[in-house]
PDB file of C-alpha atoms in Angstrom:
ATOM      1  CA  TRP A   1      16.528 103.439  43.867  1.00  0.00           C
ATOM      2  CA  TYR A   2      14.939 104.114  40.523  1.00  0.00           C
ATOM      3  CA  GLY A   3      12.487 106.451  38.839  1.00  0.00           C
ATOM      4  CA  GLU A   4      10.561 107.063  35.614  1.00  0.00           C
ATOM      5  CA  ILE A   5      11.920 108.421  32.363  1.00  0.00           C
ATOM      6  CA  GLN A   6      10.406 108.785  28.895  1.00  0.00           C
ATOM      7  CA  VAL A   7      12.082 107.756  25.652  1.00  0.00           C
ATOM      8  CA  GLY A   8      11.085 108.507  22.064  1.00  0.00           C
ATOM      9  CA  THR A   9       8.408 110.495  20.245  1.00  0.00           C
ATOM     10  CA  PRO A  10       5.701 109.904  21.371  1.00  0.00           C
ATOM     11  CA  PRO A  11       7.225 109.032  24.751  1.00  0.00           C
ATOM     12  CA  GLN A  12       7.475 105.447  26.058  1.00  0.00           C
ATOM     13  CA  ASN A  13       7.840 105.050  29.854  1.00  0.00           C
ATOM     14  CA  PHE A  14      10.635 103.166  31.620  1.00  0.00           C
ATOM     15  CA  SER A  15      11.845 102.794  35.196  1.00  0.00           C
ATOM     16  CA  VAL A  16      15.600 103.243  35.493  1.00  0.00           C
ATOM     17  CA  VAL A  17      18.319 103.501  38.113  1.00  0.00           C
ATOM     18  CA  PHE A  18      19.874 106.944  38.085  1.00  0.00           C
ATOM     19  CA  ASP A  19      23.441 105.662  38.416  1.00  0.00           C
ATOM     20  CA  THR A  20      26.233 108.035  39.442  1.00  0.00           C
ATOM     21  CA  GLY A  21      28.701 105.199  38.872  1.00  0.00           C
ATOM     22  CA  SER A  22      28.000 104.966  35.171  1.00  0.00           C
ATOM     23  CA  LEU A  23      28.086 107.066  31.986  1.00  0.00           C
ATOM     24  CA  ASP A  24      25.775 104.857  29.910  1.00  0.00           C
ATOM     25  CA  ALA A  25      22.012 104.825  29.346  1.00  0.00           C
ATOM     26  CA  VAL A  26      20.628 101.289  28.801  1.00  0.00           C
ATOM     27  CA  ILE A  27      17.014 100.018  28.378  1.00  0.00           C
ATOM     28  CA  PRO A  28      15.526  96.859  26.802  1.00  0.00           C
ATOM     29  CA  ASP A  29      14.736  96.656  23.115  1.00  0.00           C
ATOM     30  CA  LEU A  30      11.497  95.152  21.795  1.00  0.00           C
ATOM     31  CA  SER A  31      13.553  92.378  20.176  1.00  0.00           C
ATOM     32  CA  CYS A  32      14.887  91.164  23.582  1.00  0.00           C
ATOM     33  CA  GLU A  33      13.151  87.823  24.114  1.00  0.00           C
ATOM     34  CA  SER A  34      14.971  87.259  27.457  1.00  0.00           C
ATOM     35  CA  CYS A  35      13.813  90.594  28.938  1.00  0.00           C
ATOM     36  CA  PHE A  36      10.665  88.918  30.261  1.00  0.00           C
ATOM     37  CA  GLU A  37       9.582  91.191  33.138  1.00  0.00           C
ATOM     38  CA  HIS A  38      10.710  94.522  31.717  1.00  0.00           C
ATOM     39  CA  LYS A  39       9.174  97.171  29.511  1.00  0.00           C
ATOM     40  CA  LYS A  40      10.705  97.195  26.036  1.00  0.00           C
ATOM     41  CA  PHE A  41      11.375 100.087  23.702  1.00  0.00           C
ATOM     42  CA  ASN A  42       9.628  99.884  20.354  1.00  0.00           C
ATOM     43  CA  ARG A  43      11.854 101.796  17.947  1.00  0.00           C
ATOM     44  CA  GLU A  44       9.286 101.597  15.158  1.00  0.00           C
ATOM     45  CA  LEU A  45       6.911 103.819  17.141  1.00  0.00           C
ATOM     46  CA  SER A  46       9.380 106.691  17.610  1.00  0.00           C
ATOM     47  CA  SER A  47       9.677 109.356  14.928  1.00  0.00           C
ATOM     48  CA  THR A  48      12.921 110.706  16.484  1.00  0.00           C
ATOM     49  CA  PHE A  49      14.769 107.368  16.673  1.00  0.00           C
ATOM     50  CA  SER A  50      18.077 106.736  14.874  1.00  0.00           C
ATOM     51  CA  ASP A  51      20.247 103.594  14.846  1.00  0.00           C
ATOM     52  CA  TYR A  52      24.057 103.569  14.754  1.00  0.00           C
ATOM     53  CA  ASN A  53      23.982  99.929  13.575  1.00  0.00           C
ATOM     54  CA  GLU A  54      26.647  98.894  16.095  1.00  0.00           C
ATOM     55  CA  SER A  55      26.300  95.962  18.508  1.00  0.00           C
ATOM     56  CA  PHE A  56      28.239  95.243  21.710  1.00  0.00           C
ATOM     57  CA  TYR A  57      28.712  92.536  24.354  1.00  0.00           C
ATOM     58  CA  ALA A  58      29.431  93.331  28.022  1.00  0.00           C
ATOM     59  CA  GLU A  59      30.207  91.025  30.906  1.00  0.00           C
ATOM     60  CA  PHE A  60      30.347  92.112  34.546  1.00  0.00           C
ATOM     61  CA  ALA A  61      29.363  91.303  38.129  1.00  0.00           C
ATOM     62  CA  THR A  62      26.257  92.724  39.744  1.00  0.00           C
ATOM     63  CA  GLY A  63      25.912  94.166  43.249  1.00  0.00           C
ATOM     64  CA  VAL A  64      22.295  94.895  44.023  1.00  0.00           C
ATOM     65  CA  GLY A  65      21.637  92.585  46.959  1.00  0.00           C
ATOM     66  CA  VAL A  66      22.323  89.188  48.450  1.00  0.00           C
ATOM     67  CA  ASP A  67      24.133  86.513  46.423  1.00  0.00           C
ATOM     68  CA  PRO A  68      25.839  88.809  43.913  1.00  0.00           C
ATOM     69  CA  SER A  69      26.372  87.054  40.583  1.00  0.00           C
ATOM     70  CA  ILE A  70      29.787  85.905  39.539  1.00  0.00           C
ATOM     71  CA  SER A  71      29.175  86.960  35.941  1.00  0.00           C
ATOM     72  CA  GLU A  72      26.305  88.596  34.100  1.00  0.00           C
ATOM     73  CA  TRP A  73      26.194  89.716  30.483  1.00  0.00           C
ATOM     74  CA  LEU A  74      24.295  91.917  28.055  1.00  0.00           C
ATOM     75  CA  LEU A  75      24.036  92.207  24.286  1.00  0.00           C
ATOM     76  CA  TYR A  76      23.076  95.699  23.182  1.00  0.00           C
ATOM     77  CA  SER A  77      23.052  98.078  20.218  1.00  0.00           C
ATOM     78  CA  ALA A  78      23.942 101.784  20.022  1.00  0.00           C
ATOM     79  CA  VAL A  79      21.092 104.175  19.184  1.00  0.00           C
ATOM     80  CA  ARG A  80      19.921 107.770  19.672  1.00  0.00           C
ATOM     81  CA  ASP A  81      16.552 109.218  20.612  1.00  0.00           C
ATOM     82  CA  GLU A  82      14.785 111.910  22.641  1.00  0.00           C
ATOM     83  CA  VAL A  83      14.730 111.366  26.412  1.00  0.00           C
ATOM     84  CA  SER A  84      12.850 113.311  29.067  1.00  0.00           C
ATOM     85  CA  VAL A  85      12.387 113.166  32.795  1.00  0.00           C
ATOM     86  CA  THR A  86       9.597 114.823  34.809  1.00  0.00           C
ATOM     87  CA  GLY A  87       9.832 118.599  34.755  1.00  0.00           C
ATOM     88  CA  LEU A  88      12.532 118.891  32.113  1.00  0.00           C
ATOM     89  CA  PRO A  89      12.325 119.205  28.292  1.00  0.00           C
ATOM     90  CA  ALA A  90      13.323 116.243  26.126  1.00  0.00           C
ATOM     91  CA  VAL A  91      16.996 116.024  25.027  1.00  0.00           C
ATOM     92  CA  PRO A  92      18.649 113.890  22.321  1.00  0.00           C
ATOM     93  CA  LEU A  93      20.673 111.114  23.974  1.00  0.00           C
ATOM     94  CA  ASP A  94      23.059 108.416  22.737  1.00  0.00           C
ATOM     95  CA  MET A  95      22.087 105.212  24.521  1.00  0.00           C
ATOM     96  CA  TYR A  96      22.023 101.425  24.282  1.00  0.00           C
ATOM     97  CA  LEU A  97      19.148  99.023  23.685  1.00  0.00           C
ATOM     98  CA  ILE A  98      19.426  95.557  25.244  1.00  0.00           C
ATOM     99  CA  THR A  99      18.785  92.797  22.696  1.00  0.00           C
ATOM    100  CA  ASP A 100      19.639  89.867  25.019  1.00  0.00           C
ATOM    101  CA  GLU A 101      20.550  89.464  28.696  1.00  0.00           C
ATOM    102  CA  SER A 102      21.605  86.807  31.182  1.00  0.00           C
ATOM    103  CA  VAL A 103      19.333  85.359  33.880  1.00  0.00           C
ATOM    104  CA  GLY A 104      20.533  87.653  36.674  1.00  0.00           C
ATOM    105  CA  PHE A 105      18.799  90.674  35.167  1.00  0.00           C
ATOM    106  CA  TRP A 106      15.373  89.066  34.709  1.00  0.00           C
ATOM    107  CA  ALA A 107      14.202  89.759  38.250  1.00  0.00           C
ATOM    108  CA  ALA A 108      15.509  93.336  38.517  1.00  0.00           C
ATOM    109  CA  PRO A 109      12.660  95.664  39.607  1.00  0.00           C
ATOM    110  CA  PHE A 110      13.772  98.334  37.124  1.00  0.00           C
ATOM    111  CA  ASP A 111      13.989  98.297  33.323  1.00  0.00           C
ATOM    112  CA  GLY A 112      17.372  99.954  32.793  1.00  0.00           C
ATOM    113  CA  ILE A 113      20.153 102.236  33.902  1.00  0.00           C
ATOM    114  CA  PHE A 114      20.762 105.901  33.196  1.00  0.00           C
ATOM    115  CA  GLY A 115      24.295 107.121  33.870  1.00  0.00           C
ATOM    116  CA  MET A 116      24.789 110.300  35.907  1.00  0.00           C
ATOM    117  CA  GLY A 117      28.590 110.236  35.912  1.00  0.00           C
ATOM    118  CA  TYR A 118      30.886 113.147  36.673  1.00  0.00           C
ATOM    119  CA  LYS A 119      32.088 115.149  33.623  1.00  0.00           C
ATOM    120  CA  GLY A 120      31.797 112.075  31.427  1.00  0.00           C
ATOM    121  CA  ASP A 121      30.764 112.698  27.814  1.00  0.00           C
ATOM    122  CA  GLY A 122      27.473 111.130  26.861  1.00  0.00           C
ATOM    123  CA  SER A 123      25.923 110.483  30.268  1.00  0.00           C
ATOM    124  CA  PHE A 124      22.319 111.536  30.795  1.00  0.00           C
ATOM    125  CA  PHE A 125      23.389 114.100  33.399  1.00  0.00           C
ATOM    126  CA  GLN A 126      26.081 115.632  31.151  1.00  0.00           C
ATOM    127  CA  THR A 127      23.634 115.750  28.245  1.00  0.00           C
ATOM    128  CA  LEU A 128      21.219 117.761  30.427  1.00  0.00           C
ATOM    129  CA  VAL A 129      24.062 120.052  31.489  1.00  0.00           C
ATOM    130  CA  LYS A 130      24.965 120.750  27.843  1.00  0.00           C
ATOM    131  CA  GLN A 131      21.336 121.700  27.290  1.00  0.00           C
ATOM    132  CA  GLY A 132      21.575 124.387  30.016  1.00  0.00           C
ATOM    133  CA  LEU A 133      20.858 122.533  33.283  1.00  0.00           C
ATOM    134  CA  ASP A 134      22.957 123.763  36.221  1.00  0.00           C
ATOM    135  CA  PRO A 135      25.552 121.017  36.897  1.00  0.00           C
ATOM    136  CA  ILE A 136      24.361 120.045  40.348  1.00  0.00           C
ATOM    137  CA  MET A 137      22.138 117.269  41.743  1.00  0.00           C
ATOM    138  CA  GLY A 138      20.615 116.456  45.119  1.00  0.00           C
ATOM    139  CA  PHE A 139      19.900 112.850  46.213  1.00  0.00           C
ATOM    140  CA  TRP A 140      17.692 111.783  49.081  1.00  0.00           C
ATOM    141  CA  LEU A 141      18.102 107.988  48.982  1.00  0.00           C
ATOM    142  CA  THR A 142      15.995 107.006  51.922  1.00  0.00           C
ATOM    143  CA  PRO A 143      15.774 103.493  53.402  1.00  0.00           C
ATOM    144  CA  THR A 144      12.855 101.378  52.162  1.00  0.00           C
ATOM    145  CA  SER A 145      11.151 101.716  55.551  1.00  0.00           C
ATOM    146  CA  VAL A 146      11.100 105.528  55.115  1.00  0.00           C
ATOM    147  CA  GLY A 147      10.235 105.772  51.417  1.00  0.00           C
ATOM    148  CA  ARG A 148       9.786 108.942  49.380  1.00  0.00           C
ATOM    149  CA  ALA A 149      13.313 108.953  48.006  1.00  0.00           C
ATOM    150  CA  GLU A 150      13.984 111.770  45.577  1.00  0.00           C
ATOM    151  CA  MET A 151      16.436 113.215  43.059  1.00  0.00           C
ATOM    152  CA  THR A 152      16.674 116.925  42.261  1.00  0.00           C
ATOM    153  CA  LEU A 153      18.300 117.927  38.967  1.00  0.00           C
ATOM    154  CA  GLY A 154      19.809 121.397  38.490  1.00  0.00           C
ATOM    155  CA  GLY A 155      19.768 122.182  42.226  1.00  0.00           C
ATOM    156  CA  VAL A 156      18.970 120.768  45.652  1.00  0.00           C
ATOM    157  CA  ASP A 157      15.874 120.374  47.807  1.00  0.00           C
ATOM    158  CA  GLU A 158      16.459 123.121  50.395  1.00  0.00           C
ATOM    159  CA  SER A 159      13.688 121.728  52.610  1.00  0.00           C
ATOM    160  CA  LYS A 160      15.904 118.680  53.240  1.00  0.00           C
ATOM    161  CA  LEU A 161      18.742 120.924  54.472  1.00  0.00           C
ATOM    162  CA  GLU A 162      16.863 123.110  56.962  1.00  0.00           C
ATOM    163  CA  GLY A 163      18.687 123.183  60.293  1.00  0.00           C
ATOM    164  CA  LYS A 164      21.459 120.905  59.019  1.00  0.00           C
ATOM    165  CA  LYS A 165      25.144 121.530  58.485  1.00  0.00           C
ATOM    166  CA  VAL A 166      26.408 120.628  55.042  1.00  0.00           C
ATOM    167  CA  ASP A 167      29.998 119.306  54.861  1.00  0.00           C
ATOM    168  CA  TYR A 168      31.524 119.951  51.423  1.00  0.00           C
ATOM    169  CA  ILE A 169      34.411 117.740  50.317  1.00  0.00           C
ATOM    170  CA  PRO A 170      36.407 118.678  47.174  1.00  0.00           C
ATOM    171  CA  ILE A 171      36.581 116.322  44.193  1.00  0.00           C
ATOM    172  CA  PRO A 172      40.174 115.727  42.981  1.00  0.00           C
ATOM    173  CA  SER A 173      41.130 117.832  39.963  1.00  0.00           C
ATOM    174  CA  GLY A 174      41.771 114.812  37.684  1.00  0.00           C
ATOM    175  CA  ALA A 175      38.422 113.112  38.308  1.00  0.00           C
ATOM    176  CA  TYR A 176      36.494 112.062  35.210  1.00  0.00           C
ATOM    177  CA  GLY A 177      33.507 109.788  34.875  1.00  0.00           C
ATOM    178  CA  PHE A 178      33.193 108.951  38.556  1.00  0.00           C
ATOM    179  CA  TRP A 179      32.132 111.031  41.515  1.00  0.00           C
ATOM    180  CA  GLN A 180      35.180 110.441  43.691  1.00  0.00           C
ATOM    181  CA  LEU A 181      36.612 111.808  46.929  1.00  0.00           C
ATOM    182  CA  GLU A 182      39.940 111.267  48.658  1.00  0.00           C
ATOM    183  CA  SER A 183      39.730 109.475  51.999  1.00  0.00           C
ATOM    184  CA  THR A 184      42.503 109.660  54.584  1.00  0.00           C
ATOM    185  CA  GLN A 185      41.338 106.782  56.782  1.00  0.00           C
ATOM    186  CA  PHE A 186      38.732 104.066  57.395  1.00  0.00           C
ATOM    187  CA  ALA A 187      37.880 102.992  60.945  1.00  0.00           C
ATOM    188  CA  VAL A 188      35.461 100.862  62.968  1.00  0.00           C
ATOM    189  CA  ASN A 189      34.092 102.509  66.124  1.00  0.00           C
ATOM    190  CA  GLY A 190      37.116 104.804  66.001  1.00  0.00           C
ATOM    191  CA  GLU A 191      39.632 101.936  65.786  1.00  0.00           C
ATOM    192  CA  THR A 192      41.833 101.535  62.700  1.00  0.00           C
ATOM    193  CA  ASN A 193      44.882  99.594  61.497  1.00  0.00           C
ATOM    194  CA  ASP A 194      47.755  99.935  59.032  1.00  0.00           C
ATOM    195  CA  VAL A 195      45.697  98.769  56.044  1.00  0.00           C
ATOM    196  CA  LEU A 196      42.928 101.281  56.764  1.00  0.00           C
ATOM    197  CA  LYS A 197      45.226 104.237  57.485  1.00  0.00           C
ATOM    198  CA  GLN A 198      45.905 104.883  53.847  1.00  0.00           C
ATOM    199  CA  ILE A 199      44.951 107.646  51.440  1.00  0.00           C
ATOM    200  CA  ARG A 200      42.586 106.196  48.853  1.00  0.00           C
ATOM    201  CA  GLN A 201      40.079 107.288  46.230  1.00  0.00           C
ATOM    202  CA  VAL A 202      36.459 106.484  47.101  1.00  0.00           C
ATOM    203  CA  TYR A 203      33.842 106.369  44.351  1.00  0.00           C
ATOM    204  CA  PHE A 204      30.249 107.267  45.288  1.00  0.00           C
ATOM    205  CA  ASP A 205      27.835 105.108  43.348  1.00  0.00           C
ATOM    206  CA  SER A 206      24.042 105.470  43.645  1.00  0.00           C
ATOM    207  CA  GLY A 207      23.692 102.299  41.544  1.00  0.00           C
ATOM    208  CA  THR A 208      25.427 100.130  44.183  1.00  0.00           C
ATOM    209  CA  ALA A 209      23.282  98.933  47.054  1.00  0.00           C
ATOM    210  CA  ASN A 210      26.080  98.356  49.523  1.00  0.00           C
ATOM    211  CA  LEU A 211      29.887  98.645  49.532  1.00  0.00           C
ATOM    212  CA  GLN A 212      32.639  97.125  47.415  1.00  0.00           C
ATOM    213  CA  PHE A 213      36.303  97.406  48.446  1.00  0.00           C
ATOM    214  CA  PRO A 214      39.537  95.592  47.581  1.00  0.00           C
ATOM    215  CA  LYS A 215      39.962  92.310  49.405  1.00  0.00           C
ATOM    216  CA  ASN A 216      42.619  93.508  51.846  1.00  0.00           C
ATOM    217  CA  THR A 217      40.536  96.557  52.799  1.00  0.00           C
ATOM    218  CA  THR A 218      37.380  94.454  53.167  1.00  0.00           C
ATOM    219  CA  GLU A 219      39.036  91.923  55.452  1.00  0.00           C
ATOM    220  CA  ALA A 220      40.802  94.625  57.487  1.00  0.00           C
ATOM    221  CA  ILE A 221      37.424  96.178  58.278  1.00  0.00           C
ATOM    222  CA  TYR A 222      35.782  92.848  59.059  1.00  0.00           C
ATOM    223  CA  ALA A 223      38.689  91.978  61.378  1.00  0.00           C
ATOM    224  CA  LEU A 224      37.711  94.969  63.518  1.00  0.00           C
ATOM    225  CA  ILE A 225      34.010  94.026  63.483  1.00  0.00           C
ATOM    226  CA  SER A 226      33.898  90.287  64.265  1.00  0.00           C
ATOM    227  CA  PRO A 227      36.075  87.170  63.833  1.00  0.00           C
ATOM    228  CA  LYS A 228      32.899  85.296  62.840  1.00  0.00           C
ATOM    229  CA  ILE A 229      32.636  87.089  59.499  1.00  0.00           C
ATOM    230  CA  GLU A 230      34.007  84.868  56.736  1.00  0.00           C
ATOM    231  CA  ALA A 231      34.134  84.623  52.941  1.00  0.00           C
ATOM    232  CA  PHE A 232      30.999  83.006  51.535  1.00  0.00           C
ATOM    233  CA  GLY A 233      30.834  81.672  47.967  1.00  0.00           C
ATOM    234  CA  GLU A 234      32.938  82.676  44.997  1.00  0.00           C
ATOM    235  CA  SER A 235      31.728  86.207  44.196  1.00  0.00           C
ATOM    236  CA  GLY A 236      33.435  88.279  46.864  1.00  0.00           C
ATOM    237  CA  ALA A 237      30.603  87.994  49.365  1.00  0.00           C
ATOM    238  CA  TYR A 238      31.075  87.567  53.123  1.00  0.00           C
ATOM    239  CA  GLY A 239      28.686  86.303  55.736  1.00  0.00           C
ATOM    240  CA  ILE A 240      28.089  85.872  59.471  1.00  0.00           C
ATOM    241  CA  PRO A 241      25.622  83.676  61.390  1.00  0.00           C
ATOM    242  CA  CYS A 242      22.370  85.681  61.474  1.00  0.00           C
ATOM    243  CA  SER A 243      22.120  84.942  65.222  1.00  0.00           C
ATOM    244  CA  GLU A 244      25.185  87.116  65.816  1.00  0.00           C
ATOM    245  CA  ILE A 245      23.925  90.287  64.128  1.00  0.00           C
ATOM    246  CA  ALA A 246      21.997  91.733  67.071  1.00  0.00           C
ATOM    247  CA  SER A 247      25.025  91.611  69.366  1.00  0.00           C
ATOM    248  CA  ILE A 248      27.336  93.575  67.032  1.00  0.00           C
ATOM    249  CA  GLN A 249      27.328  97.369  67.188  1.00  0.00           C
ATOM    250  CA  ALA A 250      29.934  98.264  64.584  1.00  0.00           C
ATOM    251  CA  ARG A 251      29.971 101.775  63.061  1.00  0.00           C
ATOM    252  CA  VAL A 252      32.234 102.186  60.041  1.00  0.00           C
ATOM    253  CA  ASP A 253      33.721 105.675  59.637  1.00  0.00           C
ATOM    254  CA  LEU A 254      35.223 107.045  56.429  1.00  0.00           C
ATOM    255  CA  THR A 255      37.360 110.179  56.985  1.00  0.00           C
ATOM    256  CA  PHE A 256      37.810 112.901  54.361  1.00  0.00           C
ATOM    257  CA  LYS A 257      38.954 116.546  54.387  1.00  0.00           C
ATOM    258  CA  ASP A 258      36.600 119.468  53.706  1.00  0.00           C
ATOM    259  CA  GLU A 259      37.440 122.488  51.586  1.00  0.00           C
ATOM    260  CA  ALA A 260      39.308 124.075  54.520  1.00  0.00           C
ATOM    261  CA  GLY A 261      41.338 120.909  55.144  1.00  0.00           C
ATOM    262  CA  GLN A 262      39.389 119.947  58.263  1.00  0.00           C
ATOM    263  CA  PRO A 263      38.414 116.273  58.797  1.00  0.00           C
ATOM    264  CA  VAL A 264      34.917 115.158  57.844  1.00  0.00           C
ATOM    265  CA  ILE A 265      33.674 111.738  58.980  1.00  0.00           C
ATOM    266  CA  LEU A 266      30.936 109.986  57.036  1.00  0.00           C
ATOM    267  CA  SER A 267      29.538 107.072  59.038  1.00  0.00           C
ATOM    268  CA  ILE A 268      27.768 103.872  58.175  1.00  0.00           C
ATOM    269  CA  PRO A 269      25.633 102.839  61.197  1.00  0.00           C
ATOM    270  CA  PRO A 270      25.577  99.359  62.788  1.00  0.00           C
ATOM    271  CA  GLN A 271      22.176  98.408  61.275  1.00  0.00           C
ATOM    272  CA  GLU A 272      23.787  98.248  57.828  1.00  0.00           C
ATOM    273  CA  LEU A 273      25.998  95.247  58.726  1.00  0.00           C
ATOM    274  CA  SER A 274      23.552  92.639  57.393  1.00  0.00           C
ATOM    275  CA  VAL A 275      22.172  92.704  53.875  1.00  0.00           C
ATOM    276  CA  GLY A 276      19.929  89.727  54.663  1.00  0.00           C
ATOM    277  CA  PRO A 277      20.098  85.918  54.683  1.00  0.00           C
ATOM    278  CA  PHE A 278      21.729  84.134  51.787  1.00  0.00           C
ATOM    279  CA  ARG A 279      19.143  82.439  49.574  1.00  0.00           C
ATOM    280  CA  ASN A 280      20.909  79.079  49.798  1.00  0.00           C
ATOM    281  CA  ASN A 281      21.633  79.247  53.547  1.00  0.00           C
ATOM    282  CA  LYS A 282      19.048  81.124  55.664  1.00  0.00           C
ATOM    283  CA  THR A 283      21.156  80.807  58.830  1.00  0.00           C
ATOM    284  CA  MET A 284      23.947  82.929  57.309  1.00  0.00           C
ATOM    285  CA  CYS A 285      23.508  86.664  56.642  1.00  0.00           C
ATOM    286  CA  GLN A 286      25.450  88.449  53.956  1.00  0.00           C
ATOM    287  CA  THR A 287      27.477  91.371  55.285  1.00  0.00           C
ATOM    288  CA  PHE A 288      27.561  94.783  53.656  1.00  0.00           C
ATOM    289  CA  ILE A 289      31.041  94.852  52.056  1.00  0.00           C
ATOM    290  CA  ASN A 290      31.949  92.734  49.038  1.00  0.00           C
ATOM    291  CA  ALA A 291      35.561  92.164  48.039  1.00  0.00           C
ATOM    292  CA  GLY A 292      35.874  92.893  44.347  1.00  0.00           C
ATOM    293  CA  PHE A 293      37.858  95.253  42.171  1.00  0.00           C
ATOM    294  CA  ASP A 294      40.840  97.384  43.131  1.00  0.00           C
ATOM    295  CA  GLN A 295      38.643 100.447  43.577  1.00  0.00           C
ATOM    296  CA  ASN A 296      36.565 101.495  46.578  1.00  0.00           C
ATOM    297  CA  PHE A 297      32.838 101.900  45.793  1.00  0.00           C
ATOM    298  CA  VAL A 298      30.421 103.313  48.335  1.00  0.00           C
ATOM    299  CA  GLY A 299      26.682 102.925  47.684  1.00  0.00           C
ATOM    300  CA  GLY A 300      23.427 102.864  49.540  1.00  0.00           C
ATOM    301  CA  SER A 301      24.824 101.600  52.869  1.00  0.00           C
ATOM    302  CA  LEU A 302      26.175 105.154  53.382  1.00  0.00           C
ATOM    303  CA  LEU A 303      24.196 107.323  50.989  1.00  0.00           C
ATOM    304  CA  LYS A 304      20.792 106.580  52.476  1.00  0.00           C
ATOM    305  CA  HIS A 305      21.840 108.147  55.773  1.00  0.00           C
ATOM    306  CA  TYR A 306      22.683 111.549  54.259  1.00  0.00           C
ATOM    307  CA  TYR A 307      21.234 114.148  51.926  1.00  0.00           C
ATOM    308  CA  SER A 308      23.956 114.189  49.288  1.00  0.00           C
ATOM    309  CA  ILE A 309      24.831 117.074  46.975  1.00  0.00           C
ATOM    310  CA  TRP A 310      26.623 116.272  43.715  1.00  0.00           C
ATOM    311  CA  ASP A 311      28.088 119.640  42.707  1.00  0.00           C
ATOM    312  CA  GLN A 312      30.002 119.512  39.445  1.00  0.00           C
ATOM    313  CA  MET A 313      29.872 123.280  39.155  1.00  0.00           C
ATOM    314  CA  ASN A 314      32.177 123.680  42.177  1.00  0.00           C
ATOM    315  CA  ALA A 315      33.891 120.272  41.928  1.00  0.00           C
ATOM    316  CA  ARG A 316      32.685 119.053  45.291  1.00  0.00           C
ATOM    317  CA  MET A 317      30.225 116.795  47.072  1.00  0.00           C
ATOM    318  CA  GLY A 318      28.160 117.822  50.077  1.00  0.00           C
ATOM    319  CA  PHE A 319      26.668 115.690  52.871  1.00  0.00           C
ATOM    320  CA  ALA A 320      24.048 116.622  55.432  1.00  0.00           C
ATOM    321  CA  ALA A 321      22.847 114.198  58.140  1.00  0.00           C
TER     322      ALA A 321
END
C-alpha cells in the first residue's frame, strides 16, 4: 500500500509506502542511474534543499511478495527538505536520497519509503507530531480486490468504525521505533503447541505484505496447517503444491490482552495461506509466513482484515473487524 507525497520547494511528487516498521524516509535521487522505473528527486530545483554530505550503504532482505530476495542493497545520502502530504502543511524532514540500488528494487510499484515508526526520532510521523499533529493514525489497508485503501493522520475515519467494536491492546512501556504488542499465544483453528504457547513481542508493519516469524515459530504453525508445506529456496520462503490450497481451511489466531486484561484474538483467514505461485515453479505456491529474523513481524496478511488504530497518544493499538 502506498500513496503520494510532495518533496521540495516547489513540490516534486513521489509515491511511497507509509511504513510503520521503519523510521527512515527514502526516495530516489536524480543521480541514480539504476532507478529506472522510479521518479527521481532533483535537488537543484528545490530552494529549501540542504545536503549533509554523508553517504551510506545498506543491505537487507525484502518481503513484498513471492520469491523474496536473499539480499538487496541501497546506496544513499543524507539530506533535508520540506515534505508535505495531502491536507497537511509542509514540514522540514531529514531523509535519504538513493544514489544506487540493486536489481530487486527496480520493479517496485512505488518510488520510496516513508517511516511511520512509534516514538522514533526523525520518522515522518514523529516529525508531523512535533509540528502539532495529534499522535494517532488510522489505517484501512484493504485487499486489492476491494481497493480504496486509506490512511488518516491525526485521527481516525469514524465512518469505518460505525457499528463495530474496537479492541484496544496496550503497547509495552519500553517500546521505541516499532509498533509492538505482546502476544500470549499463536494457534491454528484453535489448536496450539508448546512452541506457540509463549509470550512474545509482535511488531505490526504496514510495509510488510505478509508475515515473518522465527524459523521455529514458522514451522510450528505450518505443522498445524499441512505436512505438505515445505521450505522452498534459500530466503526463508515456504511453499505447498498449488493444487492443495483449496482443500485447506486454516485460520491463524494471534492472542493478546486488552487494556482490561481480557483476551483479544486477531485472526488471519484461510484465504491468506497462498501468496501466489513461485515464478520459477508455477505448480508450487508460496505460503504466507517467511522464516527470517528473531522477531515476529505481522503485515498485510492480518492488517487488511481490520481497521487499525495506531494510537501513540494513549500507547495502544486498536482493531475493528
